[in-house]
Short mmCIF file of C-alpha atoms and ligand atoms in Angstrom, two decimals:
data_model
loop_
_atom_site.label_atom_id
_atom_site.label_comp_id
_atom_site.label_asym_id
_atom_site.label_seq_id
_atom_site.Cartn_x
_atom_site.Cartn_y
_atom_site.Cartn_z
CA UNK A 1 -10.28 -54.62 38.64
CA UNK A 2 -10.16 -56.02 35.09
CA UNK A 3 -11.17 -52.51 33.79
CA UNK A 4 -8.30 -50.97 35.73
CA UNK A 5 -5.88 -53.53 34.23
CA UNK A 6 -7.22 -52.84 30.80
CA UNK A 7 -6.80 -49.23 31.02
CA UNK A 8 -3.28 -49.68 32.27
CA UNK A 9 -2.59 -51.99 29.26
CA UNK A 10 -3.77 -49.13 26.90
CA UNK A 11 -1.75 -46.54 28.53
CA UNK A 12 1.30 -49.01 28.22
CA UNK A 13 0.39 -49.78 24.69
CA UNK A 14 0.40 -46.00 23.84
CA UNK A 15 3.62 -45.29 25.28
CA UNK A 16 5.09 -48.46 23.64
CA UNK A 17 3.86 -47.06 20.37
CA UNK A 18 5.59 -43.76 21.09
CA UNK A 19 8.86 -45.39 22.04
CA UNK A 20 8.73 -47.51 18.95
CA UNK A 21 8.02 -44.65 16.62
CA UNK A 22 10.78 -42.39 17.86
CA UNK A 23 13.15 -45.33 17.09
CA UNK A 24 11.62 -46.03 13.72
CA UNK A 25 11.86 -42.41 12.77
CA UNK A 26 15.47 -42.67 12.00
CA UNK A 27 15.45 -46.21 10.48
CA UNK A 28 13.04 -45.70 7.60
CA UNK A 29 14.22 -47.70 4.74
CA UNK A 30 15.76 -45.69 2.03
CA UNK A 31 13.14 -45.22 -0.69
CA UNK A 32 15.09 -44.90 -3.90
CA UNK A 33 13.86 -44.83 -7.43
CA UNK A 34 14.81 -48.13 -9.46
CA UNK A 35 17.79 -47.66 -11.57
CA UNK A 36 16.74 -46.37 -14.83
CA UNK A 37 17.44 -48.71 -17.91
CA UNK A 38 20.80 -48.15 -19.28
CA UNK A 39 19.48 -46.62 -22.52
CA UNK A 40 17.63 -43.93 -20.57
CA UNK A 41 20.30 -43.33 -17.71
CA UNK A 42 22.38 -41.93 -20.44
CA UNK A 43 20.09 -39.23 -21.22
CA UNK A 44 18.05 -38.75 -18.17
CA UNK A 45 19.41 -37.24 -14.71
CA UNK A 46 18.85 -39.50 -11.91
CA UNK A 47 15.99 -38.44 -9.69
CA UNK A 48 16.54 -39.25 -6.09
CA UNK A 49 13.21 -39.96 -4.50
CA UNK A 50 14.42 -40.00 -1.01
CA UNK A 51 16.10 -36.86 -1.35
CA UNK A 52 13.10 -35.07 -2.84
CA UNK A 53 10.93 -36.31 0.03
CA UNK A 54 13.25 -34.95 2.50
CA UNK A 55 13.39 -31.52 0.87
CA UNK A 56 9.62 -31.47 0.67
CA UNK A 57 9.45 -32.35 4.52
CA UNK A 58 12.33 -29.99 5.49
CA UNK A 59 10.26 -27.04 4.26
CA UNK A 60 8.01 -27.35 7.31
CA UNK A 61 9.70 -25.18 10.17
CA UNK A 62 10.47 -27.13 13.36
CA UNK A 63 8.18 -25.39 15.38
CA UNK A 64 5.46 -25.59 13.12
CA UNK A 65 6.18 -29.44 12.83
CA UNK A 66 6.25 -29.91 16.54
CA UNK A 67 2.93 -28.04 16.75
CA UNK A 68 1.32 -30.38 14.49
CA UNK A 69 2.79 -33.57 15.68
CA UNK A 70 1.67 -32.46 19.29
CA UNK A 71 -1.75 -31.89 17.85
CA UNK A 72 -1.92 -35.05 16.10
CA UNK A 73 -0.50 -37.27 18.88
CA UNK A 74 -2.97 -35.55 21.49
CA UNK A 75 -5.56 -37.18 19.06
CA UNK A 76 -4.30 -40.79 19.86
CA UNK A 77 -4.94 -40.04 23.71
CA UNK A 78 -8.28 -38.76 22.72
CA UNK A 79 -9.19 -42.21 21.38
CA UNK A 80 -8.42 -43.59 24.82
CA UNK A 81 -10.17 -40.67 26.88
CA UNK A 82 -13.37 -40.94 24.71
CA UNK A 83 -13.57 -44.60 25.28
CA UNK A 84 -13.11 -44.38 29.06
CA UNK A 85 -15.53 -41.47 29.12
CA UNK A 86 -18.09 -43.53 27.42
CA UNK A 87 -17.32 -46.57 29.93
CA UNK A 88 -17.61 -44.22 32.83
CA UNK A 89 -20.95 -42.71 31.63
CA UNK A 90 -22.71 -45.96 30.67
CA UNK A 91 -21.54 -47.44 33.85
CA UNK A 92 -23.20 -44.56 35.84
CA UNK A 93 -26.58 -45.11 33.82
CA UNK A 94 -26.50 -48.80 34.73
CA UNK A 95 -25.11 -48.88 38.25
CA UNK A 96 -27.47 -46.16 39.41
CA UNK A 97 -30.49 -47.32 37.44
CA UNK A 98 -30.91 -44.06 35.68
CA UNK A 99 -31.25 -46.04 32.56
CA UNK A 100 -34.20 -48.16 34.23
CA UNK A 101 -35.82 -44.94 35.41
CA UNK A 102 -35.78 -43.26 31.88
CA UNK A 103 -37.46 -46.61 30.70
CA UNK A 104 -40.11 -46.38 33.57
CA UNK A 105 -40.89 -42.86 32.65
CA UNK A 106 -41.34 -43.60 28.86
CA UNK A 107 -43.64 -46.43 29.80
CA UNK A 108 -45.61 -44.17 31.94
CA UNK A 109 -46.22 -41.68 29.09
CA UNK A 110 -47.26 -44.18 26.57
CA UNK A 111 -48.31 -48.08 26.28
CA UNK A 112 -46.92 -48.16 22.63
CA UNK A 113 -43.54 -49.88 22.53
CA UNK A 114 -41.92 -48.04 19.51
CA UNK A 115 -43.01 -44.86 20.93
CA UNK A 116 -41.47 -45.89 24.27
CA UNK A 117 -38.26 -46.61 22.44
CA UNK A 118 -38.33 -43.03 21.00
CA UNK A 119 -38.88 -41.38 24.33
CA UNK A 120 -36.16 -43.58 25.95
CA UNK A 121 -33.77 -42.74 23.20
CA UNK A 122 -34.32 -38.98 23.60
CA UNK A 123 -33.76 -38.87 27.34
CA UNK A 124 -30.65 -41.06 27.01
CA UNK A 125 -29.02 -38.84 24.10
CA UNK A 126 -29.76 -35.75 25.98
CA UNK A 127 -28.38 -37.08 29.30
CA UNK A 128 -25.17 -38.51 27.74
CA UNK A 129 -24.52 -35.19 25.65
CA UNK A 130 -24.82 -33.35 29.03
CA UNK A 131 -22.47 -35.73 30.92
CA UNK A 132 -20.00 -35.98 28.18
CA UNK A 133 -20.23 -31.99 27.29
CA UNK A 134 -16.93 -31.10 29.14
CA UNK A 135 -14.99 -33.47 26.97
CA UNK A 136 -16.84 -32.47 23.84
CA UNK A 137 -16.23 -28.81 24.47
CA UNK A 138 -12.35 -29.45 25.04
CA UNK A 139 -11.98 -31.46 22.02
CA UNK A 140 -14.24 -29.47 19.79
CA UNK A 141 -13.55 -26.08 20.86
CA UNK A 142 -10.77 -25.38 23.19
CA UNK A 143 -8.16 -27.78 21.58
CA UNK A 144 -8.99 -26.68 18.03
CA UNK A 145 -8.32 -23.05 19.24
CA UNK A 146 -5.29 -23.88 21.20
CA UNK A 147 -3.66 -25.11 17.93
CA UNK A 148 -5.13 -22.48 15.74
CA UNK A 149 -7.10 -24.57 13.62
CA UNK A 150 -10.62 -23.11 14.23
CA UNK A 151 -12.25 -19.97 12.73
CA UNK A 152 -15.31 -20.36 15.12
CA UNK A 153 -16.30 -18.17 18.00
CA UNK A 154 -18.12 -20.15 20.95
CA UNK A 155 -21.67 -18.70 19.90
CA UNK A 156 -21.59 -20.30 16.37
CA UNK A 157 -19.73 -23.49 17.57
CA UNK A 158 -22.52 -23.97 20.21
CA UNK A 159 -25.10 -23.37 17.66
CA UNK A 160 -23.69 -26.37 15.51
CA UNK A 161 -23.54 -28.62 18.55
CA UNK A 162 -27.24 -27.85 19.23
CA UNK A 163 -27.99 -28.73 15.57
CA UNK A 164 -25.87 -31.82 15.73
CA UNK A 165 -27.72 -32.87 18.91
CA UNK A 166 -31.14 -32.40 17.05
CA UNK A 167 -29.94 -34.53 14.26
CA UNK A 168 -28.77 -37.23 16.48
CA UNK A 169 -31.97 -37.19 18.39
CA UNK A 170 -33.91 -38.03 15.26
CA UNK A 171 -31.38 -40.51 13.80
CA UNK A 172 -30.84 -41.99 17.29
CA UNK A 173 -34.61 -42.75 17.80
CA UNK A 174 -34.90 -44.16 14.27
CA UNK A 175 -32.08 -46.54 14.56
CA UNK A 176 -33.12 -47.84 18.24
CA UNK A 177 -36.74 -48.32 17.17
CA UNK A 178 -35.56 -50.28 14.18
CA UNK A 179 -33.09 -52.30 16.23
CA UNK A 180 -35.42 -53.02 18.92
CA UNK A 181 -38.05 -54.09 16.35
CA UNK A 182 -35.67 -56.69 15.08
CA UNK A 183 -34.66 -57.86 18.79
CA UNK A 184 -38.23 -58.22 19.81
CA UNK A 185 -39.47 -60.18 16.64
CA UNK A 186 -36.46 -62.31 15.99
CA UNK A 187 -35.44 -63.56 19.47
CA UNK A 188 -32.12 -65.56 19.59
CA UNK A 189 -30.76 -64.74 15.98
CA UNK A 190 -31.58 -60.89 16.35
CA UNK A 191 -27.87 -60.18 15.87
CA UNK A 192 -27.59 -61.23 12.39
CA UNK A 193 -30.61 -58.89 11.64
CA UNK A 194 -29.44 -56.28 13.85
CA UNK A 195 -26.06 -56.05 11.86
CA UNK A 196 -27.98 -55.98 8.62
CA UNK A 197 -30.11 -52.92 10.01
CA UNK A 198 -27.08 -51.24 11.19
CA UNK A 199 -25.36 -51.70 7.89
CA UNK A 200 -28.57 -50.52 5.94
CA UNK A 201 -28.70 -47.55 8.44
CA UNK A 202 -25.24 -46.57 7.54
CA UNK A 203 -26.06 -46.73 3.80
CA UNK A 204 -29.23 -44.56 4.53
CA UNK A 205 -27.06 -41.90 6.29
CA UNK A 206 -24.54 -41.93 3.35
CA UNK A 207 -27.56 -41.36 1.22
CA UNK A 208 -29.20 -38.39 2.87
CA UNK A 209 -26.31 -36.78 4.40
CA UNK A 210 -25.19 -34.53 1.48
CA UNK A 211 -28.76 -33.48 0.80
CA UNK A 212 -30.15 -32.96 4.38
CA UNK A 213 -27.46 -33.12 7.02
CA UNK A 214 -24.39 -31.30 5.75
CA UNK A 215 -26.33 -28.20 4.52
CA UNK A 216 -27.50 -27.63 8.15
CA UNK A 217 -23.67 -26.87 8.98
CA UNK A 218 -22.45 -25.33 5.71
CA UNK A 219 -23.53 -23.75 2.55
CA UNK A 220 -22.86 -25.57 -0.68
CA UNK A 221 -22.62 -23.79 -3.96
CA UNK A 222 -21.56 -24.97 -7.43
CA UNK A 223 -18.08 -24.01 -8.55
CA UNK A 224 -18.33 -20.93 -10.83
CA UNK A 225 -14.74 -20.20 -11.56
CA UNK A 226 -14.14 -21.72 -14.99
CA UNK A 227 -10.35 -21.69 -14.63
CA UNK A 228 -10.67 -24.21 -11.87
CA UNK A 229 -14.01 -26.04 -12.81
CA UNK A 230 -13.15 -26.87 -16.54
CA UNK A 231 -9.71 -28.80 -15.77
CA UNK A 232 -11.62 -30.62 -13.01
CA UNK A 233 -14.61 -31.50 -14.99
CA UNK A 234 -12.34 -32.54 -17.99
CA UNK A 235 -10.32 -34.81 -15.54
CA UNK A 236 -13.78 -36.36 -14.44
CA UNK A 237 -14.92 -37.11 -18.01
CA UNK A 238 -11.46 -38.62 -18.74
CA UNK A 239 -11.99 -41.04 -15.82
CA UNK A 240 -15.62 -41.91 -16.72
CA UNK A 241 -17.25 -39.81 -13.92
CA UNK A 242 -20.68 -38.43 -14.95
CA UNK A 243 -20.17 -35.16 -13.10
CA UNK A 244 -21.41 -31.94 -14.59
CA UNK A 245 -20.90 -29.95 -11.44
CA UNK A 246 -18.33 -29.40 -8.72
CA UNK A 247 -19.31 -28.37 -5.30
CA UNK A 248 -17.60 -25.81 -3.10
CA UNK A 249 -18.68 -25.50 0.69
CA UNK A 250 -17.59 -22.80 3.25
CA UNK A 251 -15.60 -25.11 5.48
CA UNK A 252 -13.91 -21.79 6.66
CA UNK A 253 -16.88 -21.21 8.84
CA UNK A 254 -15.62 -23.70 11.11
CA UNK A 255 -11.84 -24.31 10.40
CA UNK A 256 -8.76 -23.52 8.44
CA UNK A 257 -8.43 -26.92 7.27
CA UNK A 258 -7.60 -27.72 3.57
CA UNK A 259 -9.68 -30.64 2.38
CA UNK A 260 -12.04 -32.12 -0.19
CA UNK A 261 -14.30 -35.06 -0.07
CA UNK A 262 -16.75 -37.58 -1.81
CA UNK A 263 -19.79 -37.78 -0.12
CA UNK A 264 -23.25 -39.48 -0.82
CA UNK A 265 -24.32 -42.80 -1.99
CA UNK A 266 -25.80 -43.90 -5.35
CA UNK A 267 -27.74 -40.92 -6.66
CA UNK A 268 -26.70 -38.30 -4.13
CA UNK A 269 -22.65 -39.14 -4.53
CA UNK A 270 -20.70 -36.07 -5.38
CA UNK A 271 -17.22 -34.38 -5.03
CA UNK A 272 -16.86 -31.37 -3.08
CA UNK A 273 -14.02 -29.21 -2.22
CA UNK A 274 -13.67 -26.43 0.59
CA UNK A 275 -13.16 -22.90 0.23
CA UNK A 276 -9.98 -23.13 2.11
CA UNK A 277 -8.77 -25.43 -0.69
CA UNK A 278 -9.70 -23.10 -3.29
CA UNK A 279 -8.38 -20.08 -1.73
CA UNK A 280 -5.11 -21.38 -0.23
CA UNK A 281 -4.16 -23.76 -3.16
CA UNK A 282 -2.55 -23.65 -6.57
CA UNK A 283 -4.46 -25.20 -9.52
CA UNK A 284 -2.04 -27.94 -9.50
CA UNK A 285 -2.69 -28.73 -5.81
CA UNK A 286 -6.58 -28.53 -6.48
CA UNK A 287 -5.98 -30.97 -9.40
CA UNK A 288 -4.00 -33.46 -7.32
CA UNK A 289 -6.70 -33.23 -4.58
CA UNK A 290 -9.59 -33.71 -7.01
CA UNK A 291 -7.65 -36.56 -8.60
CA UNK A 292 -7.65 -38.24 -5.28
CA UNK A 293 -11.28 -37.80 -4.63
CA UNK A 294 -12.09 -39.23 -7.97
CA UNK A 295 -10.20 -42.23 -7.18
CA UNK A 296 -12.58 -42.85 -4.41
CA UNK A 297 -15.37 -42.40 -6.91
CA UNK A 298 -14.04 -44.67 -9.65
CA UNK A 299 -12.86 -47.37 -7.37
CA UNK A 300 -16.33 -47.49 -5.50
CA UNK A 301 -14.72 -46.86 -2.19
CA UNK A 302 -17.96 -45.70 -0.59
CA UNK A 303 -19.42 -49.37 -1.54
CA UNK A 304 -16.49 -51.25 -0.54
CA UNK A 305 -16.19 -49.30 2.82
CA UNK A 306 -19.81 -50.52 3.46
CA UNK A 307 -18.90 -54.30 2.87
CA UNK A 308 -15.74 -53.91 5.19
CA UNK A 309 -18.05 -52.30 7.71
CA UNK A 310 -20.60 -54.98 7.32
CA UNK A 311 -18.17 -57.53 8.08
CA UNK A 312 -16.91 -55.74 11.29
CA UNK A 313 -20.55 -54.88 12.28
CA UNK A 314 -21.67 -58.50 11.93
CA UNK A 315 -18.64 -59.80 14.15
CA UNK A 316 -19.34 -56.72 16.43
CA UNK A 317 -22.92 -57.78 16.83
CA UNK A 318 -22.12 -61.48 17.51
CA UNK A 319 -19.87 -60.10 20.29
CA UNK A 320 -22.48 -57.62 21.41
CA UNK A 321 -24.96 -60.61 21.60
CA UNK A 322 -22.64 -62.50 23.72
CA UNK A 323 -21.72 -59.64 25.97
CA UNK A 324 -25.22 -58.55 26.52
CA UNK A 325 -26.38 -61.95 27.58
CA UNK A 326 -23.25 -62.48 29.96
CA UNK A 327 -23.74 -58.85 31.50
CA UNK A 328 -27.31 -59.24 32.01
CA UNK A 329 -27.17 -62.81 33.53
CA UNK A 330 -24.78 -61.19 36.19
CA UNK A 331 -25.95 -57.75 36.88
CA UNK A 332 -29.24 -57.30 35.09
CA UNK A 333 -31.33 -57.24 38.36
CA UNK A 334 -29.01 -54.75 40.11
CA UNK A 335 -29.31 -52.47 37.06
CA UNK A 336 -33.06 -53.08 36.85
CA UNK A 337 -32.66 -54.20 33.22
CA UNK A 338 -35.20 -57.01 32.52
CA UNK A 339 -33.55 -58.32 29.44
CA UNK A 340 -32.39 -58.01 25.96
CA UNK A 341 -35.58 -56.70 24.44
CA UNK A 342 -35.75 -53.98 27.36
CA UNK A 343 -34.60 -50.42 25.92
CA UNK A 344 -33.03 -49.95 29.35
CA UNK A 345 -30.36 -52.23 28.09
CA UNK A 346 -28.83 -49.71 25.58
CA UNK A 347 -25.96 -48.47 27.95
CA UNK A 348 -24.65 -51.95 28.20
CA UNK A 349 -24.72 -52.33 24.57
CA UNK A 350 -22.93 -49.03 23.87
CA UNK A 351 -20.37 -50.10 26.40
CA UNK A 352 -19.56 -53.34 24.74
CA UNK A 353 -19.73 -51.76 21.14
CA UNK A 354 -17.38 -49.06 22.29
CA UNK A 355 -15.03 -51.62 23.66
CA UNK A 356 -15.03 -53.56 20.51
CA UNK A 357 -14.47 -50.47 18.23
CA UNK A 358 -11.57 -49.25 20.66
CA UNK A 359 -9.88 -52.47 20.22
CA UNK A 360 -10.45 -52.57 16.49
CA UNK A 361 -9.06 -48.86 15.99
CA UNK A 362 -5.99 -50.11 14.01
CA UNK A 363 -8.19 -52.34 11.96
CA UNK A 364 -10.45 -49.62 11.02
CA UNK A 365 -7.61 -47.51 10.46
CA UNK A 366 -5.87 -49.82 8.20
CA UNK A 367 -9.02 -50.43 5.96
CA UNK A 368 -9.52 -46.65 5.38
CA UNK A 369 -5.76 -45.87 5.08
CA UNK A 370 -5.44 -48.54 2.43
CA UNK A 371 -8.22 -47.00 0.46
CA UNK A 372 -6.80 -43.47 0.83
CA UNK A 373 -3.44 -44.86 -0.47
CA UNK A 374 -5.35 -46.44 -3.47
CA UNK A 375 -7.01 -42.84 -4.06
CA UNK A 376 -3.68 -41.19 -3.84
CA UNK A 377 -2.08 -43.51 -6.59
CA UNK A 378 -5.31 -42.90 -8.74
CA UNK A 379 -4.94 -39.15 -8.21
CA UNK A 380 -1.41 -38.82 -9.41
CA UNK A 381 -2.15 -41.10 -12.62
CA UNK A 382 -5.32 -39.00 -13.28
CA UNK A 383 -3.96 -35.56 -12.45
CA UNK A 384 -0.27 -35.95 -13.43
CA UNK A 385 0.50 -33.34 -10.65
CA UNK A 386 3.01 -35.15 -8.47
CA UNK A 387 4.33 -31.75 -7.13
CA UNK A 388 0.88 -30.53 -6.44
CA UNK A 389 0.17 -33.65 -4.58
CA UNK A 390 3.24 -33.16 -2.38
CA UNK A 391 2.52 -29.48 -1.84
CA UNK A 392 -1.07 -30.44 -0.71
CA UNK A 393 0.14 -32.98 1.61
CA UNK A 394 2.42 -30.14 3.32
CA UNK A 395 -0.68 -28.15 3.85
CA UNK A 396 -2.45 -31.27 5.41
CA UNK A 397 0.53 -31.39 7.56
CA UNK A 398 -0.64 -28.31 9.38
CA UNK A 399 -3.05 -30.93 11.42
CA UNK A 400 -1.47 -34.35 10.70
CA UNK A 401 1.88 -35.84 11.58
CA UNK A 402 3.96 -35.83 8.69
CA UNK A 403 6.62 -38.36 9.53
CA UNK A 404 5.67 -40.95 12.08
CA UNK A 405 7.08 -44.44 12.79
CA UNK A 406 5.72 -47.22 10.82
CA UNK A 407 3.99 -48.84 13.76
CA UNK A 408 2.50 -45.55 14.72
CA UNK A 409 1.22 -45.12 11.09
CA UNK A 410 -0.35 -48.53 11.15
CA UNK A 411 -2.28 -48.15 14.43
CA UNK A 412 -3.35 -44.51 14.57
CA UNK A 413 -3.35 -43.16 10.81
CA UNK A 414 -6.74 -43.37 8.69
CA UNK A 415 -4.81 -41.78 5.90
CA UNK A 416 -1.07 -42.46 4.88
CA UNK A 417 1.37 -40.18 6.52
CA UNK A 418 2.81 -37.26 4.76
CA UNK A 419 6.03 -39.14 4.23
CA UNK A 420 4.29 -41.92 2.67
CA UNK A 421 2.25 -39.72 0.35
CA UNK A 422 5.04 -37.54 -0.57
CA UNK A 423 7.15 -40.60 -1.33
CA UNK A 424 4.40 -42.14 -3.76
CA UNK A 425 4.31 -38.72 -5.44
CA UNK A 426 7.97 -38.51 -5.90
CA UNK A 427 8.29 -42.08 -7.00
CA UNK A 428 5.49 -41.34 -9.69
CA UNK A 429 7.57 -38.25 -10.62
CA UNK A 430 10.84 -40.11 -10.85
CA UNK A 431 9.33 -42.88 -13.22
CA UNK A 432 7.73 -40.34 -15.30
CA UNK A 433 10.96 -38.25 -15.72
CA UNK A 434 12.66 -41.40 -16.97
CA UNK A 435 9.95 -42.57 -19.44
CA UNK A 436 11.20 -42.18 -23.16
CA UNK A 437 9.32 -39.29 -24.93
CA UNK A 438 6.24 -40.48 -26.75
CA UNK A 439 7.14 -40.91 -30.41
CA UNK A 440 4.67 -40.95 -33.26
CA UNK A 441 4.60 -44.41 -34.66
CA UNK A 442 3.53 -44.91 -38.35
CA UNK A 443 0.81 -47.81 -38.41
CA UNK A 444 0.68 -47.92 -42.20
CA UNK A 445 0.91 -51.23 -43.73
ZN1 ZN B 501 -9.46 -39.61 0.40
#
């Protein structure tokens, strides 16, 4: 009953946000450039930031805008459907003792507990992947094709899914073995060290991903075109980034999206751009995008993200510990789960943690969105390409809603919205148009 109420509450929340965003759309506060000083105003034409932003946004035809809005808003609902699907699947695994039976099978095969954990985790991941496959296929394949964002036919898409399953089998077994090692050794205070294990695992993933995981899906090459590479490397040197290479990967294998990223951790950290970005964008746009990625690098967003995640995970594991004990006391026997050290408890843990992350969606989004905005500001200063940045944002607008309401942006956006980003670019441009021209100053005594 409470689950039903929660579901209804989520649906109501989503509807309320849509209503609020529709209202907010017409009432965005005007963003005008601060008045230029009287001395400058005489020589420089005023630059209307708000008008410049609107001119950019108006370049996207209404039908294209409606399409990308629909795609992005559909993503809000997917957060809910994914959560509900997880709840249903985990409940089935517990209620019908499938989880207990998978544990029994693992125990019949071997007496070694770590090996039992691995065998259980393999069965669990395969079964859950099968049960959620219809949703995966809709989300990852049909929906992407419906909105014209995918370049992949079904065969290669399935191949990627199979590789992803293999990767998660290895990583899942590794993580569960480490976590249950902690649970079994530390007893009551397991959750503190459990959170530490989870954070360390996440740093480990960041570290190995660019070298061992991403190349399973895409080919990474060093950017050869000196007309593009040289200005990027020059910007990198100017900002104290010890990069000697820029990487390009064939994202067009999967999708039409324009993007770039910083990946890796410590020794494996690198900046990569997609072939889509390279093929579809001007040099100004590429420089603007690279300036943004360098911002992530210079401001240590990877490490800061890990600290934020650490805090969220620690609270999450405390909640998990409480939820596991409460749930097991009540239903443990019915589910055939012996206790917190029994691997069969995993579906309950997943259920509790997915509830936690579902509720925390706006918090997680705000953490990343804030860092993305910082990277935007850094990128503008580093690349000096305000119009390049704005043009790039319009291309991102093919799959991201450009002009949401404030509450909608707060809850659902993990990057600033198109309007916010173009406003930042035009504000930067306005202030730089109004700067006095640099003059040579004699410093002779
Ligand atoms: Zn970014």
